[in-house]
XYZ file of C-alpha atoms in Angstrom:
561
model
C -58.882 -71.225 -21.907
C -58.487 -68.372 -19.426
C -55.371 -67.180 -21.232
C -57.483 -66.285 -24.282
C -58.419 -63.203 -22.218
C -54.935 -61.890 -23.037
C -53.941 -63.704 -26.242
C -56.946 -64.033 -28.586
C -59.039 -61.648 -30.646
C -58.624 -58.367 -32.468
C -59.099 -56.349 -29.303
C -56.156 -58.182 -27.686
C -53.611 -56.781 -30.134
C -52.200 -54.425 -27.453
C -51.894 -57.334 -25.035
C -50.059 -59.474 -27.586
C -47.702 -56.630 -28.405
C -46.503 -56.751 -24.792
C -45.858 -60.499 -25.099
C -43.831 -59.801 -28.264
C -41.890 -57.153 -26.308
C -40.906 -59.876 -23.822
C -39.632 -62.120 -26.623
C -42.456 -64.654 -26.838
C -42.927 -66.501 -30.138
C -46.415 -66.571 -31.733
C -46.456 -70.362 -31.348
C -46.093 -69.980 -27.592
C -49.304 -67.973 -27.376
C -51.187 -70.781 -29.107
C -50.529 -72.960 -26.071
C -51.919 -72.774 -22.521
C -50.069 -70.295 -20.318
C -48.858 -71.915 -17.100
C -47.739 -69.667 -14.237
C -44.539 -70.928 -12.593
C -44.501 -69.384 -9.113
C -40.918 -69.335 -7.866
C -39.771 -68.227 -4.395
C -36.060 -68.272 -5.274
C -33.722 -65.785 -3.593
C -30.125 -65.530 -2.428
C -30.590 -65.661 1.359
C -32.737 -68.724 2.158
C -30.754 -72.010 1.865
C -33.947 -73.818 0.902
C -34.440 -71.405 -1.996
C -30.999 -70.589 -3.381
C -31.276 -73.428 -5.916
C -34.892 -72.936 -6.942
C -33.958 -71.321 -10.258
C -32.741 -74.762 -11.340
C -35.921 -76.414 -10.053
C -38.081 -73.847 -11.857
C -36.168 -74.436 -15.109
C -36.913 -78.151 -14.777
C -40.605 -77.403 -14.203
C -40.651 -75.188 -17.289
C -39.017 -77.963 -19.330
C -41.800 -80.320 -18.202
C -44.515 -77.830 -19.167
C -42.983 -77.405 -22.629
C -42.632 -81.165 -23.065
C -46.364 -81.492 -22.404
C -47.402 -78.721 -24.792
C -47.700 -75.649 -22.565
C -45.983 -72.275 -22.298
C -44.442 -71.638 -18.880
C -44.355 -68.083 -17.528
C -42.281 -67.586 -14.384
C -42.805 -65.005 -11.640
C -41.537 -64.753 -8.075
C -42.726 -64.331 -4.504
C -40.953 -63.342 -1.298
C -39.514 -65.899 1.140
C -38.292 -65.376 4.722
C -35.624 -67.631 6.242
C -36.925 -68.395 9.721
C -33.507 -69.412 11.003
C -31.964 -66.068 10.041
C -35.048 -64.133 11.194
C -35.083 -65.937 14.558
C -34.887 -64.086 17.885
C -34.970 -60.500 16.645
C -37.444 -58.111 15.021
C -37.336 -60.080 11.770
C -39.330 -62.981 13.208
C -42.393 -60.742 13.572
C -42.606 -60.780 9.783
C -42.330 -64.525 9.202
C -45.872 -65.807 9.746
C -47.279 -62.537 8.432
C -45.435 -63.161 5.140
C -47.751 -66.120 4.479
C -50.594 -63.731 3.692
C -48.412 -61.608 1.401
C -47.390 -64.714 -0.521
C -50.976 -65.925 -0.931
C -52.141 -62.469 -2.016
C -49.266 -61.981 -4.463
C -49.796 -65.340 -6.164
C -53.525 -64.700 -6.448
C -52.845 -61.227 -7.855
C -50.348 -62.354 -10.497
C -52.418 -65.317 -11.680
C -55.685 -63.397 -11.906
C -54.105 -60.297 -13.454
C -52.498 -62.298 -16.265
C -55.143 -64.999 -16.818
C -52.920 -68.059 -16.443
C -54.557 -71.379 -17.234
C -52.748 -73.382 -14.531
C -49.974 -72.979 -11.964
C -46.976 -74.868 -10.657
C -45.923 -73.674 -7.203
C -42.145 -73.901 -6.638
C -41.597 -73.562 -2.910
C -39.647 -75.002 -0.023
C -39.775 -73.353 3.389
C -42.070 -72.620 6.275
C -44.578 -69.901 5.308
C -44.020 -70.141 1.571
C -45.533 -73.578 1.004
C -48.754 -72.854 2.974
C -49.013 -69.380 1.434
C -48.866 -70.872 -2.040
C -51.383 -73.574 -1.111
C -53.754 -70.899 0.198
C -53.512 -69.174 -3.178
C -54.119 -72.440 -5.046
C -57.250 -73.003 -2.959
C -58.549 -69.522 -3.803
C -57.791 -69.725 -7.511
C -59.181 -73.235 -8.099
C -57.070 -73.882 -11.193
C -55.062 -76.971 -12.119
C -52.153 -76.710 -9.677
C -49.149 -78.753 -8.589
C -46.790 -77.886 -5.749
C -43.159 -78.960 -6.049
C -40.644 -78.180 -3.322
C -36.909 -77.678 -3.641
C -36.295 -80.666 -1.373
C -34.583 -81.238 1.969
C -30.996 -80.482 2.914
C -28.540 -83.244 3.695
C -27.816 -83.659 7.392
C -24.535 -82.252 8.628
C -21.892 -84.243 10.477
C -19.930 -83.377 13.582
C -17.415 -85.785 15.103
C -19.097 -88.816 13.584
C -22.684 -87.802 14.446
C -25.426 -86.344 12.280
C -26.394 -82.777 13.162
C -28.689 -80.090 11.756
C -29.626 -76.462 12.388
C -31.377 -77.357 15.641
C -28.070 -78.725 16.930
C -26.695 -75.178 16.697
C -29.582 -73.549 18.571
C -29.194 -76.145 21.328
C -25.421 -75.734 21.113
C -25.751 -72.076 22.093
C -27.422 -73.149 25.338
C -24.800 -75.834 25.877
C -22.000 -73.302 25.388
C -23.671 -70.816 27.738
C -24.034 -73.576 30.317
C -20.389 -74.584 30.008
C -21.205 -78.010 28.559
C -19.233 -77.364 25.359
C -16.584 -74.809 24.408
C -17.007 -71.897 22.015
C -14.507 -73.627 19.706
C -16.694 -76.745 19.601
C -19.755 -74.613 18.861
C -17.894 -72.936 15.978
C -16.913 -76.324 14.566
C -20.560 -77.390 14.689
C -21.564 -74.101 13.054
C -19.390 -74.854 10.024
C -20.802 -78.358 9.564
C -24.487 -78.304 10.530
C -25.892 -77.103 7.190
C -23.799 -78.626 4.373
C -25.669 -77.160 1.397
C -28.934 -76.085 -0.181
C -32.358 -77.387 0.811
C -34.829 -77.111 3.661
C -33.233 -77.907 7.056
C -32.687 -81.629 7.492
C -35.113 -82.496 10.312
C -38.877 -82.875 10.410
C -39.144 -79.148 11.003
C -41.927 -77.002 9.541
C -40.571 -76.762 5.988
C -40.192 -80.498 5.523
C -43.395 -81.140 7.471
C -45.397 -79.023 5.031
C -43.691 -80.483 1.968
C -44.463 -84.012 3.185
C -48.028 -83.079 4.061
C -48.517 -81.611 0.565
C -47.981 -85.182 -0.698
C -50.595 -86.501 1.696
C -53.039 -83.789 0.592
C -52.567 -84.972 -2.974
C -51.490 -81.531 -4.259
C -47.834 -82.619 -4.685
C -46.344 -85.639 -6.413
C -45.053 -88.675 -4.499
C -41.478 -87.930 -3.446
C -42.068 -84.204 -3.001
C -41.342 -84.197 0.718
C -38.195 -86.333 0.850
C -36.175 -86.380 -2.387
C -33.003 -84.481 -1.588
C -32.401 -80.970 -2.870
C -29.034 -81.972 -4.335
C -30.317 -85.067 -6.156
C -31.046 -85.611 -9.829
C -34.284 -87.238 -8.668
C -35.442 -83.810 -7.417
C -34.865 -82.297 -10.874
C -36.780 -85.142 -12.540
C -39.619 -84.645 -10.058
C -39.768 -80.977 -11.034
C -39.996 -81.896 -14.722
C -42.753 -84.342 -13.878
C -44.640 -81.586 -12.031
C -44.616 -79.525 -15.225
C -45.909 -82.460 -17.254
C -48.580 -83.312 -14.700
C -50.048 -79.824 -14.493
C -50.715 -79.980 -18.230
C -52.447 -83.335 -17.793
C -54.586 -81.861 -15.009
C -55.508 -78.970 -17.299
C -56.600 -81.317 -20.060
C -58.566 -83.450 -17.594
C -60.216 -80.418 -15.961
C -58.950 -81.341 -12.482
C -58.535 -78.274 -10.263
C -57.093 -77.644 -6.804
C -60.467 -77.669 -5.062
C -61.266 -81.123 -6.432
C -58.103 -82.358 -4.727
C -58.216 -80.283 -1.521
C -61.332 -81.845 0.011
C -62.091 -82.252 3.703
C -61.213 -85.943 3.358
C -57.840 -84.962 1.896
C -57.176 -82.771 4.938
C -58.039 -85.676 7.238
C -55.573 -87.827 5.262
C -52.962 -85.080 5.678
C -53.533 -84.850 9.430
C -53.297 -88.623 9.680
C -49.895 -88.590 7.967
C -48.914 -85.591 10.109
C -49.546 -87.624 13.271
C -47.657 -90.644 11.942
C -44.611 -88.558 11.038
C -44.493 -86.420 14.200
C -44.565 -83.143 12.273
C -44.173 -79.550 13.421
C -46.888 -77.905 15.529
C -46.997 -75.219 12.832
C -48.705 -77.682 10.495
C -51.950 -77.248 12.424
C -51.719 -73.482 12.000
C -51.117 -73.816 8.259
C -53.574 -76.609 7.500
C -56.313 -74.649 9.263
C -55.425 -71.605 7.133
C -55.489 -73.525 3.828
C -58.749 -75.225 4.804
C -60.216 -71.819 5.687
C -59.737 -70.722 2.059
C -61.990 -73.606 1.061
C -64.655 -72.994 3.687
C -63.529 -76.098 5.585
C -63.202 -75.924 9.377
C -60.640 -78.177 11.013
C -61.951 -78.516 14.540
C -59.223 -78.901 17.170
C -61.189 -81.623 18.952
C -61.290 -83.521 15.648
C -57.515 -83.162 15.424
C -57.217 -84.695 18.902
C -59.440 -87.585 17.807
C -57.096 -88.256 14.876
C -54.114 -88.097 17.212
C -55.718 -90.654 19.540
C -56.256 -93.229 16.765
C -53.090 -92.763 14.665
C -49.802 -94.039 16.104
C -46.494 -92.259 15.519
C -44.534 -94.418 13.078
C -41.441 -92.213 12.590
C -39.106 -90.542 15.061
C -37.255 -87.881 13.130
C -35.158 -84.947 14.317
C -35.788 -83.114 16.610
C -37.570 -86.002 18.378
C -35.146 -88.679 17.178
C -31.881 -89.279 15.361
C -33.195 -89.927 11.841
C -33.315 -87.147 9.263
C -35.343 -86.647 6.089
C -32.686 -88.382 3.997
C -33.252 -91.502 6.130
C -37.014 -91.283 5.591
C -36.426 -90.999 1.844
C -34.246 -94.121 1.803
C -36.878 -95.930 3.875
C -39.579 -95.367 1.235
C -40.688 -91.804 1.944
C -44.254 -90.615 2.397
C -45.717 -93.288 0.047
C -44.378 -96.011 2.344
C -45.750 -94.262 5.428
C -49.128 -93.967 3.705
C -48.975 -97.609 2.637
C -48.615 -98.619 6.287
C -51.480 -96.343 7.331
C -53.648 -97.675 4.520
C -53.063 -101.207 5.774
C -54.745 -100.144 8.998
C -57.656 -98.531 7.123
C -56.599 -95.101 8.427
C -56.734 -93.277 5.072
C -59.433 -92.392 2.558
C -57.988 -94.095 -0.508
C -60.454 -92.713 -3.055
C -59.196 -89.131 -2.984
C -57.968 -87.815 -6.320
C -54.395 -86.465 -6.496
C -52.224 -84.476 -8.917
C -51.080 -87.714 -10.519
C -54.607 -87.932 -11.926
C -54.979 -91.128 -9.895
C -56.493 -91.861 -6.510
C -54.479 -92.384 -3.357
C -55.215 -96.104 -3.688
C -53.771 -96.208 -7.205
C -50.692 -94.225 -6.189
C -49.939 -96.575 -3.305
C -49.730 -99.618 -5.569
C -46.263 -98.315 -6.486
C -45.184 -97.544 -2.905
C -42.249 -99.634 -1.651
C -42.634 -101.610 1.566
C -41.377 -99.525 4.511
C -37.907 -99.917 5.979
C -38.733 -100.816 9.579
C -35.642 -99.102 10.985
C -37.176 -95.736 10.092
C -40.893 -96.389 9.472
C -42.293 -98.681 12.127
C -45.371 -100.866 11.776
C -48.794 -100.068 13.197
C -48.288 -102.957 15.606
C -44.935 -101.672 16.935
C -44.997 -97.859 16.627
C -42.729 -95.394 18.398
C -45.799 -94.099 20.209
C -49.346 -95.393 20.394
C -50.660 -91.887 19.638
C -49.857 -89.285 17.000
C -47.045 -86.769 17.215
C -49.242 -83.751 18.041
C -51.841 -83.039 20.715
C -54.175 -80.142 21.454
C -54.556 -79.204 25.128
C -57.536 -77.421 26.671
C -58.230 -75.994 30.114
C -58.696 -72.718 31.947
C -55.346 -71.503 30.605
C -56.243 -72.358 26.991
C -60.033 -72.403 26.524
C -59.642 -72.398 22.719
C -56.717 -74.820 22.747
C -52.927 -75.010 22.738
C -50.650 -77.297 20.723
C -47.741 -79.516 21.767
C -45.506 -81.885 19.811
C -46.106 -84.701 22.272
C -43.884 -87.067 20.303
C -40.888 -84.871 21.189
C -41.693 -84.618 24.929
C -39.886 -86.958 27.316
C -41.928 -89.327 29.444
C -40.852 -87.377 32.539
C -42.583 -84.249 31.249
C -45.817 -85.725 29.916
C -47.416 -84.853 33.256
C -45.833 -81.897 35.016
C -46.674 -79.238 37.571
C -44.431 -76.241 38.033
C -44.035 -72.661 39.143
C -44.707 -69.892 36.640
C -41.888 -67.605 35.521
C -43.663 -64.909 33.531
C -42.246 -62.864 30.652
C -44.034 -60.400 28.410
C -41.705 -61.018 25.470
C -39.439 -63.705 24.041
C -36.403 -61.438 24.455
C -36.800 -61.122 28.225
C -37.313 -64.884 28.542
C -34.158 -65.653 26.534
C -32.143 -63.258 28.685
C -33.322 -64.983 31.870
C -32.620 -68.455 30.503
C -29.117 -67.662 29.276
C -28.277 -65.886 32.553
C -29.104 -69.103 34.405
C -32.042 -67.737 36.408
C -34.479 -70.488 35.339
C -34.405 -73.375 37.779
C -35.773 -76.946 37.568
C -39.492 -77.079 38.313
C -40.249 -73.871 36.404
C -42.908 -73.249 33.777
C -41.700 -70.402 31.576
C -44.682 -68.332 30.378
C -43.964 -66.167 27.319
C -46.944 -64.007 26.403
C -47.913 -61.075 24.180
C -46.245 -62.991 21.349
C -49.464 -64.212 19.687
C -50.705 -63.347 16.189
C -51.997 -59.937 17.322
C -49.792 -59.231 20.313
C -46.482 -60.210 18.743
C -47.471 -59.150 16.232
C -46.810 -62.086 13.953
C -46.564 -64.951 16.449
C -42.799 -65.309 16.679
C -41.232 -68.763 16.830
C -39.556 -69.593 20.147
C -36.701 -71.835 19.002
C -34.039 -69.787 20.780
C -35.504 -70.137 24.302
C -36.602 -73.751 23.868
C -33.251 -74.796 22.420
C -31.440 -72.917 25.180
C -33.474 -74.769 27.828
C -32.587 -78.106 26.220
C -28.960 -77.166 25.601
C -28.522 -76.165 29.249
C -29.741 -79.572 30.403
C -33.175 -78.426 31.628
C -35.308 -80.228 29.044
C -36.567 -82.791 31.592
C -37.313 -80.308 34.372
C -38.605 -77.090 32.766
C -41.663 -76.467 30.583
C -42.449 -73.482 28.362
C -45.871 -72.229 27.313
C -46.630 -69.328 24.993
C -49.295 -67.672 22.900
C -46.575 -67.522 20.263
C -45.422 -70.587 18.395
C -42.458 -72.920 18.110
C -40.134 -73.869 15.333
C -40.589 -77.386 14.002
C -37.095 -77.920 15.414
C -38.358 -77.498 18.985
C -38.461 -80.434 21.370
C -39.407 -80.766 25.012
C -42.465 -79.741 27.032
C -43.128 -76.691 24.872
C -46.776 -75.741 24.466
C -47.647 -73.048 21.949
C -50.590 -71.360 20.210
C -52.243 -70.776 23.605
C -55.630 -69.307 22.694
C -57.093 -66.798 23.274
C -53.794 -64.915 23.258
C -52.764 -62.410 25.908
C -53.327 -59.390 23.664
C -56.951 -60.465 23.280
C -57.365 -60.727 27.055
C -56.926 -64.500 27.161
C -56.223 -66.202 30.507
C -52.489 -66.350 29.756
C -52.512 -62.560 30.317
C -53.617 -63.170 33.919
C -50.784 -65.491 34.995
C -48.590 -64.064 37.747
C -45.069 -64.915 38.853
C -45.179 -67.855 41.271
C -48.547 -69.274 40.136
C -48.711 -73.042 39.813
C -49.438 -74.515 36.371
C -50.452 -78.090 35.620
C -49.665 -79.801 32.313
C -51.237 -83.178 31.575
C -50.580 -84.153 27.954
C -52.199 -87.617 28.101
C -55.430 -86.019 29.403
C -55.029 -83.034 27.023
C -55.210 -80.516 29.903
C -53.454 -77.197 30.579
C -54.563 -75.587 33.847
C -53.664 -72.497 35.848
C -54.084 -73.543 39.485
C -55.705 -70.314 40.590
C -59.295 -69.895 41.781
C -61.900 -68.471 39.433
C -62.563 -65.675 41.911
C -58.910 -64.616 41.818
C -58.883 -64.784 38.014
C -61.951 -62.559 37.904
C -60.188 -60.020 40.125
C -57.133 -60.047 37.881
C -59.283 -59.777 34.764
C -60.978 -56.650 36.081
C -57.566 -55.040 36.654
C -56.036 -56.090 33.292
C -55.250 -53.368 30.764
C -54.566 -54.006 27.080
C -50.946 -53.050 26.321
C -49.905 -50.690 23.549
C -48.965 -52.377 20.246
C -45.310 -53.410 20.016
C -45.141 -52.356 16.361
C -47.426 -49.527 15.347
C -46.569 -48.817 11.717
C -46.289 -50.465 8.326
C -47.539 -53.885 7.310
C -47.502 -55.370 10.801
C -49.843 -52.679 12.099
C -52.398 -53.651 9.435
C -51.740 -57.345 10.065
C -52.292 -57.029 13.832
C -55.601 -55.262 13.234
C -56.909 -58.057 10.999
C -55.408 -61.312 12.255
C -57.521 -63.870 14.115
C -56.714 -66.412 16.821
C -54.155 -69.168 16.363
C -57.012 -71.615 16.969
C -58.394 -70.476 13.588
C -55.047 -70.714 11.832
C -54.159 -67.024 12.397
C -56.037 -66.164 9.207
C -57.024 -62.598 8.449
C -60.520 -61.306 9.076
C -62.891 -61.534 6.150
C -64.491 -58.337 4.862
C -67.741 -59.300 6.620
C -65.969 -59.919 9.931
C -63.985 -56.693 9.656
C -67.178 -54.765 8.917
C -68.832 -56.285 11.968
C -65.896 -55.201 14.121
C -64.853 -58.764 14.994
């Protein structure tokens, strides 16, 4: 066992003395040491209860004959970080999380890991670390939040962001907004819609690196605690069987995950994160391949923000196993992939309940004939751009409008809330990409304001930044190459015409190539927005969103890429 590096032999007496100083019993060092990676803190609602989840995991490890050793990582709350300087740090925190997990596990020679996560960058950061380490690993999330209720209707955090726009537009009063504010988020857990946190926790099931139920069992339920105990038991079984993360995280597993992603209508951020996890394994997820999956996989669920159902409804309807059962019936999944249960996908699905058709539709009668996400290409996005097509109204699937150009999210939000954006506009928010942001800020505030002000069916928004999973409407993000890299989005001028054709997967700037060449010759790279600290180093190393916004390898950095 790896842990013998720190527990066995005469020369390890100093090492053992430090274990004794921490209160370990000699019998505990005779067992495998299992790292319990916990992202608990007192500011993120999805993480405030993770101490309890981690204790359940540790109980499971002990039940199965291991010694759990807990350590922590950072976690940013995207909702609190939204629309100010804090959001620059959100995506960038993914790399810190991956690096810190790798560092702790390698430095202390753990034999296996259980990753206790919940929210947006934390789950993919931990999965990136698991891919690097290639140890027995199980991810268990803290579970989704219950939906809130306002005047007899279900609401969630997105309702508040849209409510701000509605209040600014005079559609609701400030008193009504305050009442919503007090009821939208009723307790702990990841926000109740199919936003990025829940998207990633559901996709972890489809990848096979999390147990069935991981994505949908509620944070406040006893079932979530039992699942955490089971995760601790299972990681010990994986250790005994010699099954590691890389045996589970195969290219076929990623295709399964993308298939489930399309059926659920997940966040656009999932493409960013899946590409990053795959990158750790040397697997390339081609954006054209992702479009091919989207074309053949129908959207079976319509969850908030695209629809009225929340994660609690998906859980009652059978959860991810029932979605996968339906997809398997159409031969859309590779059923021979091994999972953390120690069984194949096929074996796991024998226990999946039949889907509740009110929430999980059949392949014959889906919500949409195509998957929830689409990648657009064209002269405005030669390397691709991503849209949650399942949350775009039919009116906006094909749209041509006049560019309103902003060099930051802040200036765009100001214009929207002041009422200067009119129907027929395409809001262009640039210099918010991985490098130019830096950190690729989420644009939930402007997109929710557009929807809340009643412009969702007449205004589009495109950006080299990204969107929250809570975003809906004709919002196209991850435009690559980004403006800071001299991508075509840097050349758009106020009043240009832009064409969006989601069914044809096209995003075009209706300007001649000769004019674009003239503008390109006159373009000057702007000064960095943040020129100190971690984000300065991040901006110097980060790659395009089309590659998952991963950091340059040592070879690439040495070559000056």
